[in-house]
Amino acid sequence: MKLHIGCFDVPLEGWYNTDVSMHIFVARIPFLASLLHSTGFLDEHRYQQHLNGIFRKVHYLNATKRFPLPDHSVEAAYSSHMLYNLSETEAKRCLSEIYRVLQPGGILRLALIDFDALIRSYNPVKPEILLNVLYQPMISGKKNHMQWCYNIHSISSLLSSAGFVSVQQMPYRKGDIADVESIDYRPDSLFVEGMKPL
């Protein structure tokens, strides 16, 4: 199994895609998406995703709780722009669970907003650009709001403290994880990989 954590509407082929989105449950109840769309609770874009079966490819997994997976059952784990939506304590718990379920030699790859790059982008004439990234005012609900931010040093330290070795920054679509050429889709991210020791 290759585990994709926090995929939302970007499930990957050949991966076990997971999220906590309510759309997972909507997709499993016949005609519910149509009803929600007709009453205005589901916009056209999201409705088309339901019609295309996007959310039927996604399984429920709360990244802040114990994963319903056996020890050493996952060959690779990937998460893109999800970890910073967890508090620091929740992120540690999540990484501990990823470590537990990974097979020895398994690779974790994370894609994140790079805090250093974010700070470098600050323009005092237009501070709202940085503030919109940090506070995400257009996003409703707590689960998708940034709660923490990482640079290569802080995320490397966090991964190392969780037990991962060979932690290093990787370029876009390059690395040791399976399918790296196809799983990355946000090129301006900070990419980092770590391995569970053999």
PDB file of C-alpha atoms in Angstrom, residues 35-43:
ATOM      1  CA  LEU A  35     -29.771  17.303  -3.897  1.00  0.00           C
ATOM      2  CA  LEU A  36     -27.087  19.512  -2.333  1.00  0.00           C
ATOM      3  CA  HIS A  37     -26.339  21.052  -5.724  1.00  0.00           C
ATOM      4  CA  SER A  38     -30.000  21.765  -6.474  1.00  0.00           C
ATOM      5  CA  THR A  39     -30.444  23.491  -3.102  1.00  0.00           C
ATOM      6  CA  GLY A  40     -27.306  25.609  -3.485  1.00  0.00           C
ATOM      7  CA  PHE A  41     -25.174  23.856  -0.874  1.00  0.00           C
ATOM      8  CA  LEU A  42     -22.785  22.440  -3.497  1.00  0.00           C
ATOM      9  CA  ASP A  43     -21.281  24.703  -6.161  1.00  0.00           C
TER      10      ASP A  43
END
